[in-house]
PDB file of C-alpha atoms in Angstrom:
ATOM      1  CA  MET A   1    -171.091 -66.480 186.247  1.00 39.00           C
ATOM      2  CA  GLU A   2    -170.518 -69.905 184.781  1.00 44.00           C
ATOM      3  CA  HIS A   3    -166.852 -70.903 184.746  1.00 59.00           C
ATOM      4  CA  PHE A   4    -165.608 -72.721 181.710  1.00 68.00           C
ATOM      5  CA  ARG A   5    -162.547 -72.706 179.529  1.00 80.00           C
ATOM      6  CA  SER A   6    -162.824 -73.511 175.860  1.00 83.00           C
ATOM      7  CA  LEU A   7    -159.830 -75.389 174.498  1.00 89.00           C
ATOM      8  CA  GLY A   8    -160.983 -74.745 170.934  1.00 85.00           C
ATOM      9  CA  PRO A   9    -162.145 -76.895 168.023  1.00 88.00           C
ATOM     10  CA  MET A  10    -160.805 -80.443 168.204  1.00 90.00           C
ATOM     11  CA  ASP A  11    -159.577 -80.423 164.598  1.00 86.00           C
ATOM     12  CA  LEU A  12    -157.416 -77.331 165.217  1.00 87.00           C
ATOM     13  CA  LEU A  13    -155.656 -78.571 168.373  1.00 92.00           C
ATOM     14  CA  LEU A  14    -151.963 -79.500 168.364  1.00 94.00           C
ATOM     15  CA  PRO A  15    -151.385 -81.215 171.728  1.00 96.00           C
ATOM     16  CA  ALA A  16    -147.839 -81.742 172.995  1.00 97.00           C
ATOM     17  CA  VAL A  17    -146.438 -83.969 175.760  1.00 98.00           C
ATOM     18  CA  ASN A  18    -144.339 -82.184 178.396  1.00 97.00           C
ATOM     19  CA  TYR A  19    -143.532 -85.034 180.788  1.00 97.00           C
ATOM     20  CA  ALA A  20    -144.484 -88.701 181.227  1.00 97.00           C
ATOM     21  CA  ASN A  21    -143.534 -91.194 183.912  1.00 97.00           C
ATOM     22  CA  ILE A  22    -144.755 -94.258 185.771  1.00 96.00           C
ATOM     23  CA  GLN A  23    -143.732 -94.582 189.380  1.00 94.00           C
ATOM     24  CA  ASN A  24    -144.422 -96.364 192.636  1.00 95.00           C
ATOM     25  CA  VAL A  25    -144.878 -94.056 195.607  1.00 94.00           C
ATOM     26  CA  PRO A  26    -145.088 -95.017 199.309  1.00 95.00           C
ATOM     27  CA  ALA A  27    -148.296 -94.640 201.310  1.00 94.00           C
ATOM     28  CA  GLY A  28    -149.063 -91.192 202.659  1.00 92.00           C
ATOM     29  CA  VAL A  29    -147.073 -89.113 200.147  1.00 94.00           C
ATOM     30  CA  VAL A  30    -148.755 -85.785 199.362  1.00 93.00           C
ATOM     31  CA  TYR A  31    -148.356 -83.583 196.261  1.00 92.00           C
ATOM     32  CA  GLY A  32    -149.433 -80.031 196.991  1.00 85.00           C
ATOM     33  CA  PRO A  33    -151.385 -77.951 197.584  1.00 91.00           C
ATOM     34  CA  ARG A  34    -150.116 -76.675 194.245  1.00 92.00           C
ATOM     35  CA  THR A  35    -150.956 -75.455 190.768  1.00 92.00           C
ATOM     36  CA  ILE A  36    -149.430 -76.677 187.510  1.00 95.00           C
ATOM     37  CA  PRO A  37    -148.621 -74.514 184.473  1.00 95.00           C
ATOM     38  CA  ASP A  38    -149.961 -77.012 181.934  1.00 96.00           C
ATOM     39  CA  TYR A  39    -152.431 -79.927 182.102  1.00 96.00           C
ATOM     40  CA  GLN A  40    -152.070 -83.373 183.653  1.00 97.00           C
ATOM     41  CA  LEU A  41    -153.558 -86.848 183.482  1.00 98.00           C
ATOM     42  CA  VAL A  42    -153.000 -89.025 186.562  1.00 97.00           C
ATOM     43  CA  TYR A  43    -153.821 -92.691 185.944  1.00 96.00           C
ATOM     44  CA  VAL A  44    -153.709 -95.154 188.854  1.00 95.00           C
ATOM     45  CA  VAL A  45    -152.420 -98.626 187.994  1.00 95.00           C
ATOM     46  CA  SER A  46    -152.611-100.023 191.547  1.00 94.00           C
ATOM     47  CA  GLY A  47    -153.362 -98.607 194.991  1.00 93.00           C
ATOM     48  CA  ARG A  48    -155.308 -95.424 195.584  1.00 94.00           C
ATOM     49  CA  MET A  49    -154.826 -91.671 195.356  1.00 95.00           C
ATOM     50  CA  ASP A  50    -157.169 -88.924 196.546  1.00 94.00           C
ATOM     51  CA  LEU A  51    -157.629 -85.663 194.671  1.00 93.00           C
ATOM     52  CA  PHE A  52    -158.832 -82.502 196.406  1.00 91.00           C
ATOM     53  CA  ILE A  53    -160.035 -79.478 194.411  1.00 88.00           C
ATOM     54  CA  GLY A  54    -161.818 -76.825 196.453  1.00 80.00           C
ATOM     55  CA  SER A  55    -164.381 -78.661 198.574  1.00 78.00           C
ATOM     56  CA  ASP A  56    -164.543 -81.625 196.169  1.00 84.00           C
ATOM     57  CA  GLU A  57    -162.752 -84.919 196.798  1.00 88.00           C
ATOM     58  CA  TYR A  58    -162.192 -87.699 194.249  1.00 91.00           C
ATOM     59  CA  ALA A  59    -160.956 -91.234 194.966  1.00 91.00           C
ATOM     60  CA  ILE A  60    -158.690 -92.364 192.116  1.00 92.00           C
ATOM     61  CA  LEU A  61    -158.772 -96.151 192.132  1.00 92.00           C
ATOM     62  CA  PRO A  62    -157.057 -98.655 189.766  1.00 93.00           C
ATOM     63  CA  GLY A  63    -158.260 -98.011 186.216  1.00 92.00           C
ATOM     64  CA  ASN A  64    -159.328 -94.467 187.121  1.00 92.00           C
ATOM     65  CA  CYS A  65    -157.877 -91.274 185.689  1.00 95.00           C
ATOM     66  CA  ALA A  66    -157.894 -87.700 186.979  1.00 95.00           C
ATOM     67  CA  TYR A  67    -157.624 -84.622 184.758  1.00 96.00           C
ATOM     68  CA  LEU A  68    -156.018 -81.499 186.214  1.00 95.00           C
ATOM     69  CA  GLY A  69    -156.340 -78.118 184.558  1.00 92.00           C
ATOM     70  CA  SER A  70    -153.829 -75.323 184.289  1.00 90.00           C
ATOM     71  CA  ASP A  71    -153.484 -73.077 187.370  1.00 83.00           C
ATOM     72  CA  THR A  72    -156.208 -74.940 189.300  1.00 86.00           C
ATOM     73  CA  PRO A  73    -155.264 -75.245 193.013  1.00 90.00           C
ATOM     74  CA  HIS A  74    -155.365 -78.904 194.040  1.00 91.00           C
ATOM     75  CA  LYS A  75    -153.801 -81.557 196.251  1.00 92.00           C
ATOM     76  CA  LEU A  76    -152.999 -85.187 195.417  1.00 94.00           C
ATOM     77  CA  SER A  77    -152.347 -87.644 198.225  1.00 94.00           C
ATOM     78  CA  VAL A  78    -151.473 -91.331 198.286  1.00 95.00           C
ATOM     79  CA  HIS A  79    -153.797 -93.350 200.522  1.00 91.00           C
ATOM     80  CA  PRO A  80    -152.198 -93.789 203.967  1.00 91.00           C
ATOM     81  CA  ASP A  81    -152.686 -97.585 203.977  1.00 89.00           C
ATOM     82  CA  LYS A  82    -150.986 -98.602 200.738  1.00 90.00           C
ATOM     83  CA  SER A  83    -148.426 -97.508 198.160  1.00 93.00           C
ATOM     84  CA  VAL A  84    -149.593 -96.528 194.702  1.00 95.00           C
ATOM     85  CA  THR A  85    -148.339 -97.083 191.180  1.00 96.00           C
ATOM     86  CA  PHE A  86    -149.482 -94.369 188.814  1.00 97.00           C
ATOM     87  CA  ILE A  87    -148.779 -92.808 185.428  1.00 97.00           C
ATOM     88  CA  SER A  88    -148.301 -89.045 185.312  1.00 97.00           C
ATOM     89  CA  LEU A  89    -148.690 -87.270 181.972  1.00 98.00           C
ATOM     90  CA  HIS A  90    -148.174 -83.511 181.658  1.00 98.00           C
ATOM     91  CA  PHE A  91    -149.166 -81.883 178.363  1.00 98.00           C
ATOM     92  CA  ASP A  92    -150.382 -78.788 176.557  1.00 97.00           C
ATOM     93  CA  TRP A  93    -153.575 -78.884 174.521  1.00 96.00           C
ATOM     94  CA  HIS A  94    -152.197 -76.658 171.812  1.00 94.00           C
ATOM     95  CA  ARG A  95    -148.585 -75.833 170.964  1.00 93.00           C
ATOM     96  CA  LEU A  96    -146.957 -75.540 167.555  1.00 92.00           C
ATOM     97  CA  SER A  97    -143.743 -77.267 168.643  1.00 94.00           C
ATOM     98  CA  PRO A  98    -144.090 -80.905 169.804  1.00 95.00           C
ATOM     99  CA  GLU A  99    -140.859 -80.714 171.838  1.00 95.00           C
ATOM    100  CA  PRO A 100    -141.523 -81.466 175.544  1.00 96.00           C
ATOM    101  CA  ILE A 101    -141.279 -78.537 177.970  1.00 95.00           C
ATOM    102  CA  HIS A 102    -140.794 -79.909 181.484  1.00 95.00           C
ATOM    103  CA  PRO A 103    -143.270 -78.243 183.895  1.00 94.00           C
ATOM    104  CA  GLY A 104    -141.218 -78.841 187.051  1.00 88.00           C
ATOM    105  CA  LEU A 105    -139.776 -75.380 187.701  1.00 87.00           C
ATOM    106  CA  ARG A 106    -143.128 -73.734 186.925  1.00 90.00           C
ATOM    107  CA  ILE A 107    -145.172 -75.775 189.425  1.00 92.00           C
ATOM    108  CA  LYS A 108    -146.295 -73.503 192.262  1.00 91.00           C
ATOM    109  CA  TYR A 109    -146.634 -74.892 195.795  1.00 88.00           C
ATOM    110  CA  PHE A 110    -148.611 -73.337 198.644  1.00 85.00           C
ATOM    111  CA  ASN A 111    -147.505 -73.301 202.281  1.00 78.00           C
ATOM    112  CA  GLU A 112    -151.128 -73.629 203.328  1.00 69.00           C
ATOM    113  CA  SER A 113    -154.390 -74.584 201.709  1.00 64.00           C
ATOM    114  CA  PRO A 114    -155.161 -72.280 198.743  1.00 55.00           C
ATOM    115  CA  PRO A 115    -158.433 -70.324 198.545  1.00 57.00           C
ATOM    116  CA  PHE A 116    -161.549 -72.299 197.691  1.00 55.00           C
ATOM    117  CA  GLU A 117    -161.909 -72.703 193.945  1.00 65.00           C
ATOM    118  CA  PRO A 118    -164.208 -75.264 192.295  1.00 65.00           C
ATOM    119  CA  ALA A 119    -162.825 -77.327 189.443  1.00 69.00           C
ATOM    120  CA  GLN A 120    -162.785 -75.427 186.150  1.00 76.00           C
ATOM    121  CA  SER A 121    -164.798 -76.955 183.332  1.00 81.00           C
ATOM    122  CA  TYR A 122    -162.757 -77.485 180.153  1.00 88.00           C
ATOM    123  CA  THR A 123    -164.539 -78.014 176.847  1.00 89.00           C
ATOM    124  CA  VAL A 124    -163.521 -79.110 173.351  1.00 90.00           C
ATOM    125  CA  GLU A 125    -165.574 -78.288 170.278  1.00 85.00           C
ATOM    126  CA  VAL A 126    -166.343 -81.374 168.159  1.00 84.00           C
ATOM    127  CA  GLU A 127    -167.743 -80.833 164.674  1.00 73.00           C
ATOM    128  CA  GLY A 128    -171.379 -81.935 164.542  1.00 64.00           C
ATOM    129  CA  TYR A 129    -171.712 -82.115 168.331  1.00 67.00           C
ATOM    130  CA  CYS A 130    -172.013 -79.737 171.234  1.00 67.00           C
ATOM    131  CA  SER A 131    -169.075 -78.753 173.424  1.00 78.00           C
ATOM    132  CA  VAL A 132    -167.568 -81.811 175.111  1.00 85.00           C
ATOM    133  CA  ALA A 133    -166.507 -81.259 178.715  1.00 87.00           C
ATOM    134  CA  ILE A 134    -163.395 -83.093 179.921  1.00 91.00           C
ATOM    135  CA  PRO A 135    -164.306 -84.704 183.267  1.00 90.00           C
ATOM    136  CA  VAL A 136    -162.169 -84.292 186.374  1.00 91.00           C
ATOM    137  CA  HIS A 137    -162.415 -88.000 187.197  1.00 91.00           C
ATOM    138  CA  PHE A 138    -163.279 -90.966 184.968  1.00 90.00           C
ATOM    139  CA  ARG A 139    -162.651 -94.650 184.216  1.00 90.00           C
ATOM    140  CA  PHE A 140    -159.984 -95.098 181.557  1.00 91.00           C
ATOM    141  CA  MET A 141    -158.765 -98.695 181.496  1.00 90.00           C
ATOM    142  CA  GLU A 142    -158.862 -98.697 177.694  1.00 88.00           C
ATOM    143  CA  GLY A 143    -156.242 -95.936 177.681  1.00 91.00           C
ATOM    144  CA  GLU A 144    -153.660 -97.620 179.930  1.00 93.00           C
ATOM    145  CA  ARG A 145    -151.750 -99.251 177.065  1.00 93.00           C
ATOM    146  CA  MET A 146    -151.390 -95.936 175.220  1.00 95.00           C
ATOM    147  CA  LEU A 147    -150.247 -94.180 178.394  1.00 96.00           C
ATOM    148  CA  HIS A 148    -147.535 -96.825 178.863  1.00 96.00           C
ATOM    149  CA  GLN A 149    -146.442 -96.253 175.257  1.00 96.00           C
ATOM    150  CA  ILE A 150    -146.137 -92.522 175.877  1.00 97.00           C
ATOM    151  CA  VAL A 151    -143.990 -93.114 178.966  1.00 97.00           C
ATOM    152  CA  GLN A 152    -141.703 -95.490 177.055  1.00 96.00           C
ATOM    153  CA  GLU A 153    -141.354 -93.115 174.095  1.00 96.00           C
ATOM    154  CA  TYR A 154    -140.678 -90.159 176.394  1.00 97.00           C
ATOM    155  CA  LYS A 155    -137.934 -91.989 178.280  1.00 96.00           C
ATOM    156  CA  GLU A 156    -136.154 -93.503 175.258  1.00 96.00           C
ATOM    157  CA  GLU A 157    -136.042 -90.264 173.239  1.00 94.00           C
ATOM    158  CA  GLU A 158    -135.388 -91.998 169.949  1.00 95.00           C
ATOM    159  CA  HIS A 159    -135.171 -89.992 166.718  1.00 93.00           C
ATOM    160  CA  GLY A 160    -138.473 -88.241 166.021  1.00 94.00           C
ATOM    161  CA  TYR A 161    -139.836 -89.121 169.461  1.00 96.00           C
ATOM    162  CA  SER A 162    -141.563 -85.748 169.923  1.00 96.00           C
ATOM    163  CA  PHE A 163    -143.733 -86.349 166.840  1.00 96.00           C
ATOM    164  CA  VAL A 164    -144.534 -89.879 168.002  1.00 97.00           C
ATOM    165  CA  LEU A 165    -145.492 -88.470 171.408  1.00 97.00           C
ATOM    166  CA  ARG A 166    -147.844 -85.994 169.743  1.00 97.00           C
ATOM    167  CA  GLY A 167    -149.514 -88.807 167.776  1.00 96.00           C
ATOM    168  CA  LEU A 168    -149.960 -90.986 170.860  1.00 97.00           C
ATOM    169  CA  LEU A 169    -151.284 -88.051 172.896  1.00 98.00           C
ATOM    170  CA  MET A 170    -153.809 -87.294 170.170  1.00 97.00           C
ATOM    171  CA  GLN A 171    -155.032 -90.880 170.429  1.00 96.00           C
ATOM    172  CA  VAL A 172    -155.367 -90.628 174.218  1.00 97.00           C
ATOM    173  CA  LEU A 173    -157.261 -87.352 174.122  1.00 96.00           C
ATOM    174  CA  SER A 174    -159.462 -88.600 171.262  1.00 95.00           C
ATOM    175  CA  GLU A 175    -160.400 -91.651 173.338  1.00 93.00           C
ATOM    176  CA  ILE A 176    -161.367 -89.431 176.267  1.00 94.00           C
ATOM    177  CA  ILE A 177    -163.473 -87.163 174.047  1.00 92.00           C
ATOM    178  CA  ARG A 178    -165.141 -90.132 172.314  1.00 86.00           C
ATOM    179  CA  ARG A 179    -165.922 -91.624 175.699  1.00 83.00           C
ATOM    180  CA  GLU A 180    -167.672 -88.435 176.739  1.00 82.00           C
ATOM    181  CA  LEU A 181    -169.565 -88.296 173.445  1.00 78.00           C
ATOM    182  CA  ASP A 182    -170.817 -91.833 174.080  1.00 68.00           C
ATOM    183  CA  VAL A 183    -171.973 -90.781 177.544  1.00 63.00           C
ATOM    184  CA  SER A 184    -173.687 -87.715 176.120  1.00 58.00           C
ATOM    185  CA  THR A 185    -175.808 -89.799 173.752  1.00 56.00           C
ATOM    186  CA  THR A 186    -178.030 -90.537 176.742  1.00 51.00           C
ATOM    187  CA  HIS A 187    -179.091 -86.883 176.455  1.00 54.00           C
ATOM    188  CA  SER A 188    -179.734 -87.081 172.719  1.00 61.00           C
ATOM    189  CA  SER A 189    -183.509 -87.069 173.135  1.00 65.00           C
ATOM    190  CA  LYS A 190    -183.379 -83.880 175.191  1.00 75.00           C
ATOM    191  CA  ARG A 191    -180.937 -82.357 172.711  1.00 77.00           C
ATOM    192  CA  SER A 192    -183.506 -82.948 169.977  1.00 79.00           C
ATOM    193  CA  MET A 193    -185.951 -80.877 172.021  1.00 86.00           C
ATOM    194  CA  ILE A 194    -183.805 -77.760 171.510  1.00 88.00           C
ATOM    195  CA  ARG A 195    -182.600 -78.626 167.994  1.00 85.00           C
ATOM    196  CA  ASN A 196    -184.395 -75.681 166.373  1.00 87.00           C
ATOM    197  CA  ALA A 197    -182.747 -73.195 168.716  1.00 90.00           C
ATOM    198  CA  LEU A 198    -179.304 -74.720 168.205  1.00 88.00           C
ATOM    199  CA  GLN A 199    -179.774 -74.553 164.454  1.00 86.00           C
ATOM    200  CA  MET A 200    -180.758 -70.876 164.663  1.00 89.00           C
ATOM    201  CA  ILE A 201    -177.623 -70.069 166.678  1.00 89.00           C
ATOM    202  CA  VAL A 202    -175.321 -71.995 164.324  1.00 84.00           C
ATOM    203  CA  GLU A 203    -176.841 -70.661 161.102  1.00 83.00           C
ATOM    204  CA  HIS A 204    -176.998 -67.051 162.290  1.00 87.00           C
ATOM    205  CA  PRO A 205    -174.325 -66.499 164.961  1.00 85.00           C
ATOM    206  CA  GLU A 206    -174.359 -62.772 164.162  1.00 84.00           C
ATOM    207  CA  ARG A 207    -177.930 -62.451 165.474  1.00 87.00           C
ATOM    208  CA  ALA A 208    -178.510 -61.424 169.084  1.00 87.00           C
ATOM    209  CA  TRP A 209    -181.282 -63.962 169.566  1.00 91.00           C
ATOM    210  CA  SER A 210    -183.566 -63.331 172.527  1.00 93.00           C
ATOM    211  CA  ILE A 211    -184.389 -66.194 174.888  1.00 93.00           C
ATOM    212  CA  THR A 212    -188.038 -65.790 173.917  1.00 93.00           C
ATOM    213  CA  GLU A 213    -187.276 -66.182 170.193  1.00 92.00           C
ATOM    214  CA  LEU A 214    -185.241 -69.329 170.819  1.00 93.00           C
ATOM    215  CA  ALA A 215    -187.844 -70.751 173.202  1.00 92.00           C
ATOM    216  CA  GLU A 216    -190.710 -70.100 170.778  1.00 90.00           C
ATOM    217  CA  SER A 217    -188.834 -71.880 167.969  1.00 90.00           C
ATOM    218  CA  CYS A 218    -188.958 -75.013 170.141  1.00 88.00           C
ATOM    219  CA  GLY A 219    -192.492 -74.425 171.411  1.00 88.00           C
ATOM    220  CA  TYR A 220    -191.573 -73.819 175.078  1.00 90.00           C
ATOM    221  CA  HIS A 221    -191.962 -71.135 177.713  1.00 91.00           C
ATOM    222  CA  HIS A 222    -188.716 -69.158 178.025  1.00 91.00           C
ATOM    223  CA  ILE A 223    -188.125 -70.203 181.666  1.00 92.00           C
ATOM    224  CA  TYR A 224    -188.486 -73.933 180.933  1.00 91.00           C
ATOM    225  CA  PHE A 225    -186.437 -73.524 177.763  1.00 91.00           C
ATOM    226  CA  SER A 226    -183.560 -71.874 179.632  1.00 92.00           C
ATOM    227  CA  GLN A 227    -183.499 -74.664 182.211  1.00 90.00           C
ATOM    228  CA  LEU A 228    -183.629 -77.360 179.528  1.00 88.00           C
ATOM    229  CA  PHE A 229    -180.945 -75.646 177.430  1.00 88.00           C
ATOM    230  CA  LYS A 230    -178.522 -75.434 180.350  1.00 84.00           C
ATOM    231  CA  GLU A 231    -179.158 -79.068 181.299  1.00 80.00           C
ATOM    232  CA  VAL A 232    -178.378 -80.277 177.776  1.00 80.00           C
ATOM    233  CA  MET A 233    -175.596 -77.908 176.726  1.00 79.00           C
ATOM    234  CA  GLY A 234    -173.994 -77.180 180.088  1.00 72.00           C
ATOM    235  CA  LEU A 235    -174.403 -73.436 179.524  1.00 79.00           C
ATOM    236  CA  SER A 236    -177.302 -71.016 179.584  1.00 86.00           C
ATOM    237  CA  PRO A 237    -178.387 -69.711 176.154  1.00 90.00           C
ATOM    238  CA  LYS A 238    -176.639 -66.320 176.302  1.00 89.00           C
ATOM    239  CA  PRO A 239    -173.152 -67.600 177.329  1.00 85.00           C
ATOM    240  CA  TYR A 240    -173.533 -70.380 174.747  1.00 85.00           C
ATOM    241  CA  MET A 241    -174.286 -67.880 171.973  1.00 88.00           C
ATOM    242  CA  ILE A 242    -171.247 -65.812 172.954  1.00 85.00           C
ATOM    243  CA  HIS A 243    -169.137 -68.970 173.087  1.00 81.00           C
ATOM    244  CA  LYS A 244    -170.204 -70.036 169.581  1.00 84.00           C
ATOM    245  CA  ARG A 245    -169.661 -66.537 168.204  1.00 86.00           C
ATOM    246  CA  ILE A 246    -166.095 -66.353 169.554  1.00 85.00           C
ATOM    247  CA  GLN A 247    -165.428 -69.911 168.362  1.00 82.00           C
ATOM    248  CA  LEU A 248    -166.457 -68.880 164.839  1.00 87.00           C
ATOM    249  CA  ALA A 249    -164.353 -65.734 165.133  1.00 88.00           C
ATOM    250  CA  LYS A 250    -161.298 -67.871 165.886  1.00 86.00           C
ATOM    251  CA  LYS A 251    -161.913 -70.089 162.882  1.00 84.00           C
ATOM    252  CA  LEU A 252    -162.309 -67.082 160.573  1.00 87.00           C
ATOM    253  CA  LEU A 253    -159.179 -65.410 161.953  1.00 86.00           C
ATOM    254  CA  LEU A 254    -157.158 -68.603 161.507  1.00 81.00           C
ATOM    255  CA  LYS A 255    -158.293 -68.608 157.871  1.00 80.00           C
ATOM    256  CA  GLU A 256    -156.630 -65.176 157.661  1.00 75.00           C
ATOM    257  CA  GLU A 257    -159.867 -63.254 157.407  1.00 82.00           C
ATOM    258  CA  LYS A 258    -159.322 -59.564 158.191  1.00 87.00           C
ATOM    259  CA  VAL A 259    -160.410 -58.463 161.660  1.00 90.00           C
ATOM    260  CA  GLU A 260    -162.926 -55.953 160.296  1.00 90.00           C
ATOM    261  CA  VAL A 261    -164.434 -58.621 158.015  1.00 90.00           C
ATOM    262  CA  VAL A 262    -164.818 -61.042 160.929  1.00 90.00           C
ATOM    263  CA  ALA A 263    -166.429 -58.344 163.069  1.00 89.00           C
ATOM    264  CA  THR A 264    -168.970 -57.591 160.336  1.00 89.00           C
ATOM    265  CA  LYS A 265    -169.776 -61.264 159.726  1.00 88.00           C
ATOM    266  CA  LEU A 266    -170.473 -61.744 163.426  1.00 89.00           C
ATOM    267  CA  GLY A 267    -172.823 -58.790 163.637  1.00 87.00           C
ATOM    268  CA  TYR A 268    -170.604 -56.321 165.461  1.00 87.00           C
ATOM    269  CA  THR A 269    -171.272 -52.731 164.455  1.00 85.00           C
ATOM    270  CA  SER A 270    -167.861 -51.609 165.713  1.00 87.00           C
ATOM    271  CA  ILE A 271    -164.486 -53.281 165.191  1.00 90.00           C
ATOM    272  CA  HIS A 272    -163.347 -51.750 168.482  1.00 90.00           C
ATOM    273  CA  TYR A 273    -166.241 -53.342 170.382  1.00 88.00           C
ATOM    274  CA  PHE A 274    -165.510 -56.691 168.718  1.00 89.00           C
ATOM    275  CA  SER A 275    -161.821 -56.435 169.642  1.00 89.00           C
ATOM    276  CA  ARG A 276    -162.616 -55.590 173.280  1.00 87.00           C
ATOM    277  CA  HIS A 277    -165.141 -58.423 173.495  1.00 84.00           C
ATOM    278  CA  PHE A 278    -162.763 -60.934 171.889  1.00 86.00           C
ATOM    279  CA  LYS A 279    -159.889 -59.974 174.186  1.00 84.00           C
ATOM    280  CA  SER A 280    -162.046 -60.045 177.328  1.00 81.00           C
ATOM    281  CA  ILE A 281    -162.886 -63.694 176.619  1.00 79.00           C
ATOM    282  CA  THR A 282    -159.690 -65.049 175.053  1.00 77.00           C
ATOM    283  CA  GLY A 283    -157.091 -62.807 176.673  1.00 77.00           C
ATOM    284  CA  MET A 284    -155.763 -61.869 173.220  1.00 83.00           C
ATOM    285  CA  SER A 285    -156.705 -59.245 170.671  1.00 88.00           C
ATOM    286  CA  PRO A 286    -158.048 -60.587 167.351  1.00 88.00           C
ATOM    287  CA  SER A 287    -154.948 -59.376 165.507  1.00 86.00           C
ATOM    288  CA  THR A 288    -152.613 -61.094 168.000  1.00 85.00           C
ATOM    289  CA  PHE A 289    -154.614 -64.304 167.821  1.00 82.00           C
ATOM    290  CA  ARG A 290    -154.487 -64.185 164.018  1.00 79.00           C
ATOM    291  CA  LEU A 291    -150.735 -63.493 164.025  1.00 76.00           C
ATOM    292  CA  TYR A 292    -149.768 -66.348 166.331  1.00 66.00           C
ATOM    293  CA  GLY A 293    -152.409 -68.856 165.250  1.00 58.00           C
ATOM    294  CA  GLY A 294    -153.962 -68.997 168.716  1.00 50.00           C
ATOM    295  CA  GLU A 295    -150.891 -70.692 170.225  1.00 46.00           C
ATOM    296  CA  ASP A 296    -151.277 -71.115 174.005  1.00 41.00           C
ATOM    297  CA  ASP A 297    -154.703 -69.496 173.872  1.00 41.00           C
ATOM    298  CA  HIS A 298    -156.868 -70.536 176.809  1.00 38.00           C
ATOM    299  CA  THR A 299    -160.303 -69.005 176.523  1.00 36.00           C
ATOM    300  CA  SER A 300    -162.035 -68.511 179.836  1.00 33.00           C
ATOM    301  CA  GLU A 301    -165.144 -66.919 181.234  1.00 30.00           C
TER     302      GLU A 301
END
């Protein structure tokens, strides 16, 4: 099964800063193995840190940023030859209140290396584009100034600082998403090769399209089409169709559409089957999601 976690449509997210700091740490210091209850950006100003997630290792050099997901076992270590100066930013992708909630007491440490788990793939839905995956490791020199501003605002706590933090965090996350969209334009020609299938899925999300039907709309054999689709979209056709259907369900529920109406619009013959399917993917029933506006919802599969 493909592991991904949808963070939801970009225009519906309400990110909130939980903690921000810049610090200099001696060589050899190790954080973890551990998991965090929220999300974290680690930006190296000088020196070097190494990030370990499962069997993967990432060197975080000056100008580089690491993105850590919620409850993902990992270890961060400062290079043994030199101290490091880095910015640490903890945040939630979606929370109604912008007031910071310090993650410290909820960070879980392991006495030994945690079980092997590859890095989870987190995606954001951007109107007019495919799902944008947030990378684990990337260059982010253009974001350093904004990260410094967040740290300063967090420490000074002037009147209205939580709202200012939310605005600055939105800018940071928007820059990261735009950066990934720019990178993805290199695949635009291949995306055009499956445009007909994507249009069919978007226009009729209630239809249980077969791989053959989608492949034929693009003029390809179903095996080649499936391989091409996964390469371009990051998901095979069936998980992508489910993902888009649940994404639309969330939007309709947030518009206060009744659960039975949403189920019918998405082609479910039974409201009970729709509710079970929705909860199995989002962890919440449709009625609960509608009641709380999707707060702290972290869709996974």
